[in-house]
PDB file of C-alpha atoms in Angstrom:
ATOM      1  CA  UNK A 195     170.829 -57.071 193.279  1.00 63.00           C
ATOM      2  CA  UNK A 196     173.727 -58.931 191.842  1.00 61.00           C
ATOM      3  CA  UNK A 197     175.907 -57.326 188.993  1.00 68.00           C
ATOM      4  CA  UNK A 198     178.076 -59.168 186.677  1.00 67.00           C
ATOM      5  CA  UNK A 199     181.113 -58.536 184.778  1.00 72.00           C
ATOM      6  CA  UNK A 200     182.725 -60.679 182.070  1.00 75.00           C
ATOM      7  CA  UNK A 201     185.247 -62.657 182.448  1.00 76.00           C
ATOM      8  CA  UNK A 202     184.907 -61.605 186.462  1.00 75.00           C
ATOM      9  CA  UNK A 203     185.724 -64.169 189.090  1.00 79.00           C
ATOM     10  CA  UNK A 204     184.328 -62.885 192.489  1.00 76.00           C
ATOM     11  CA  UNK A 205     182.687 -64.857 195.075  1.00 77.00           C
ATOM     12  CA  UNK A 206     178.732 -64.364 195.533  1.00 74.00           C
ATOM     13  CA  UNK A 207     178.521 -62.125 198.963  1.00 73.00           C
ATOM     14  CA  UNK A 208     177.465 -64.134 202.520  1.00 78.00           C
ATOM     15  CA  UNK A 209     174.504 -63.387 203.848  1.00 77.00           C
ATOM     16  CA  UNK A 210     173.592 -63.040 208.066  1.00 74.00           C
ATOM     17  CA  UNK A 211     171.643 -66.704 208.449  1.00 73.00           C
ATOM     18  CA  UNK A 212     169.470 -66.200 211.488  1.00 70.00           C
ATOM     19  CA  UNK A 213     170.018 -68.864 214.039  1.00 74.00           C
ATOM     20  CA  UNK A 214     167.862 -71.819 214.299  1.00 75.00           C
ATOM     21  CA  UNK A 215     164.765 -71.533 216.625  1.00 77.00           C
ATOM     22  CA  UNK A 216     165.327 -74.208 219.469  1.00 86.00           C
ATOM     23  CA  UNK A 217     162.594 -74.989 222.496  1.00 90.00           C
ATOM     24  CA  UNK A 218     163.901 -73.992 225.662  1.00 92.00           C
ATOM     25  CA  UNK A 219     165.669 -76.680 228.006  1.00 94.00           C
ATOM     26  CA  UNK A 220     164.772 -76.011 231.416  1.00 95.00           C
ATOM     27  CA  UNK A 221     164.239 -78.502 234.000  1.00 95.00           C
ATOM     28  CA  UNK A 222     160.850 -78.007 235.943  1.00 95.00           C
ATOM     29  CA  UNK A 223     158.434 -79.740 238.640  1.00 96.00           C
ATOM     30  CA  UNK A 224     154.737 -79.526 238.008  1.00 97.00           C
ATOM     31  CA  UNK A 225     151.809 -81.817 238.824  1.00 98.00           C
ATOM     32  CA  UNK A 226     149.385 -83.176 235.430  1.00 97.00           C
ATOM     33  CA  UNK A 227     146.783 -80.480 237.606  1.00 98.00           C
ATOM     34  CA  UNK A 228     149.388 -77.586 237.469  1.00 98.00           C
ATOM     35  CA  UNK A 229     150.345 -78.432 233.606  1.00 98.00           C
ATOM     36  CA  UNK A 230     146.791 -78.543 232.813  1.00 98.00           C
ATOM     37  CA  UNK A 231     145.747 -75.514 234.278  1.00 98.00           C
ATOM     38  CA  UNK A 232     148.954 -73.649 232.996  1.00 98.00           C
ATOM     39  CA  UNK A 233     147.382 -74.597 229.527  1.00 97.00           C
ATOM     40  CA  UNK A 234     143.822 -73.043 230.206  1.00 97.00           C
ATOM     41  CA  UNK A 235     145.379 -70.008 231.410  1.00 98.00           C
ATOM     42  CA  UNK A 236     148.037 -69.659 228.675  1.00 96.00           C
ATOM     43  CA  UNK A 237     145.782 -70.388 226.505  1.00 94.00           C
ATOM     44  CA  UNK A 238     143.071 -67.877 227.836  1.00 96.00           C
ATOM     45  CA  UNK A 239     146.305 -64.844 228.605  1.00 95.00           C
ATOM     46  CA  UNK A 240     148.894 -65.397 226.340  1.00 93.00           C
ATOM     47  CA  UNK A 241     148.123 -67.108 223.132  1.00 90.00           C
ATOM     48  CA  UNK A 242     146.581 -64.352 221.715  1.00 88.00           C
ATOM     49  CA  UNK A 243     149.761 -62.511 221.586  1.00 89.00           C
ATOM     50  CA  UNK A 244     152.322 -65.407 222.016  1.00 90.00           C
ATOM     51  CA  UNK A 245     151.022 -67.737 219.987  1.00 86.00           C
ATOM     52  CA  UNK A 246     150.384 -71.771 220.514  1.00 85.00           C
ATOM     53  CA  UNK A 247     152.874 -73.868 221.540  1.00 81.00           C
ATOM     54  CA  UNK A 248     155.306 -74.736 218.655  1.00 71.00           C
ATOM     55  CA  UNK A 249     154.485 -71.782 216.149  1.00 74.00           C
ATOM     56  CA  UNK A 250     157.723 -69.967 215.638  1.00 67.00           C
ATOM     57  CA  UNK A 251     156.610 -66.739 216.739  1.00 64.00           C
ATOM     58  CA  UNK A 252     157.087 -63.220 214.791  1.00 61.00           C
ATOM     59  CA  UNK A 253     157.595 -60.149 216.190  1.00 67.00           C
ATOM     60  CA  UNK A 254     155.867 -61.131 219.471  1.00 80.00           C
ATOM     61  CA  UNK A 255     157.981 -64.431 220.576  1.00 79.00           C
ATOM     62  CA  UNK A 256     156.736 -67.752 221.060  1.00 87.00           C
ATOM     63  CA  UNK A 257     157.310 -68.243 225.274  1.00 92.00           C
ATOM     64  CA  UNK A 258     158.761 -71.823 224.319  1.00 92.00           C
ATOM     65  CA  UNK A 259     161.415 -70.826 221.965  1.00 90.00           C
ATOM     66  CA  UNK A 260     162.930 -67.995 225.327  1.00 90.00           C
ATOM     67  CA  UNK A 261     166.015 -68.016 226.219  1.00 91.00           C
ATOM     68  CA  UNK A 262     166.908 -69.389 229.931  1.00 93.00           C
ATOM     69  CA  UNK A 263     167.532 -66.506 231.483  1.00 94.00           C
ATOM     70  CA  UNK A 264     163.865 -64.757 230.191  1.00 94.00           C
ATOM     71  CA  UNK A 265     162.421 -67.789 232.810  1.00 95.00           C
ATOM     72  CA  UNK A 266     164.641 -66.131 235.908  1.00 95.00           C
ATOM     73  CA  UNK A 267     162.703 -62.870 235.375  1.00 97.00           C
ATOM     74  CA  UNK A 268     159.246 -64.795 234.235  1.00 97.00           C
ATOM     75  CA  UNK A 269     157.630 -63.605 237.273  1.00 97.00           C
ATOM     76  CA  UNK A 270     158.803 -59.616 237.392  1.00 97.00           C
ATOM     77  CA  UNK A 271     157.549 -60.290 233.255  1.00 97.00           C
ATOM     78  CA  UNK A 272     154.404 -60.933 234.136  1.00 97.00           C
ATOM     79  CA  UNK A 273     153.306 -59.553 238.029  1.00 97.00           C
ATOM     80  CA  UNK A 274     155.608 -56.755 237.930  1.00 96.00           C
ATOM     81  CA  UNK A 275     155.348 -55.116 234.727  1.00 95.00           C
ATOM     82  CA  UNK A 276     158.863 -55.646 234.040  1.00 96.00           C
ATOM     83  CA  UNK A 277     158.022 -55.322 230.387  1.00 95.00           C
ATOM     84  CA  UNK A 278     155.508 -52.954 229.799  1.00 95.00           C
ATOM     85  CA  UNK A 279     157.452 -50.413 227.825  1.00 95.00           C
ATOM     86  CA  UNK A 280     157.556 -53.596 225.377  1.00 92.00           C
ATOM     87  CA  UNK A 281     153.654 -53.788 225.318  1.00 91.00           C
ATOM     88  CA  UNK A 282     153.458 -56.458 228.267  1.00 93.00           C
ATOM     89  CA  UNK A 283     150.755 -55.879 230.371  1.00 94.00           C
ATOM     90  CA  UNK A 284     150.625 -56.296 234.125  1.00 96.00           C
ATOM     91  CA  UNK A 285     149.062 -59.317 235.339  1.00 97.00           C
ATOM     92  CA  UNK A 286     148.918 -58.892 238.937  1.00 97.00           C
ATOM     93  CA  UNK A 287     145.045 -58.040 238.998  1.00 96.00           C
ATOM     94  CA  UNK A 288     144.599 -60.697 236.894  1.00 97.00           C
ATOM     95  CA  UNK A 289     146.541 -64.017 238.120  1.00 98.00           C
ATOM     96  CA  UNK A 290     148.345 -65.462 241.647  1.00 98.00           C
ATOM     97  CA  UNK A 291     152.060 -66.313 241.690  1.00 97.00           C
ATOM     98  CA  UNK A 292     150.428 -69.727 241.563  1.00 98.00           C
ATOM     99  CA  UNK A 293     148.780 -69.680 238.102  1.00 98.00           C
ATOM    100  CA  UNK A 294     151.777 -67.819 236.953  1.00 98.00           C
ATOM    101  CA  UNK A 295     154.176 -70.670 238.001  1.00 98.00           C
ATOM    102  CA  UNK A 296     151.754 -73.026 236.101  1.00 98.00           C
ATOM    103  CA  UNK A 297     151.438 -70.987 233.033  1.00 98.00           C
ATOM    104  CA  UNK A 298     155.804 -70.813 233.265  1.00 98.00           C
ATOM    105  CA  UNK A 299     155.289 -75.024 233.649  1.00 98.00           C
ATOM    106  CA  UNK A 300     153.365 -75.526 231.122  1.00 97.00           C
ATOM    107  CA  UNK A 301     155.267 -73.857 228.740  1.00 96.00           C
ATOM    108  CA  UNK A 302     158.520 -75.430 229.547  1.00 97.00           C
ATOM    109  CA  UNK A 303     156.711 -78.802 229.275  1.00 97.00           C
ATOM    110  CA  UNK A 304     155.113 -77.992 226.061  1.00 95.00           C
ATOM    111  CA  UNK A 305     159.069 -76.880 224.971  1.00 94.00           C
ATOM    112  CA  UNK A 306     160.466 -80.503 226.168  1.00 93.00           C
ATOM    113  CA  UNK A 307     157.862 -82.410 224.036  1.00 91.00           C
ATOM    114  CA  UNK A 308     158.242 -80.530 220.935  1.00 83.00           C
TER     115      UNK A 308
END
């Protein structure tokens, strides 16, 4: 609410911006096979919560907009249960190191071609 005076001469107040949304930069190795089953399985695991592939996100983020470092942990994240406390299930019943790597490779090609 903005409250005005005459003759006044104050400067409207600044406002917190948020920061741009930018696709991750991460360089990766993946066969078309490994990209294309990364995008079944994201698609069948993680959409649903994450989102597709160039959607900004809301309050659950969009994988391709992580930071670097969130791509270190991506396998504790997802096989370890790193996360649950933040609602993140536990995959390891679910998926191999394997499809996890492709699932973390498709994502960071989807980010590159955005």
């Amino acid at each position: 609410m903005y409250t005005f005076a005459l003759d006044a001469n104050e400067p409207y107040p600044q406002y917190h911006t948020e920061e741009e949304k930018k696709p991750v930069e991460l360089a990766f190795t993946a066969t078309k096979e490994e990209i294309k089953n990364g995008d079944m399985l994201y698609n069948k695991y993680c959409a649903q919560c994450h989102g597709r592939m160039g959607d900004k996100g809301g309050a659950i983020p969009n994988l391709a907009y992580s930071k670097a470092t969130t791509f270190s942990i991506f396998e504790h994240i997802v096989l370890k249960g790193m996360f649950i406390s933040k609602g993140m299930p536990d995959f390891s019943n679910t998926l191999s190191a394997q499809e996890v790597k492709n699932i973390k490779n498709y994502i960071l090609f989807s980010a590159e071609n955005m």
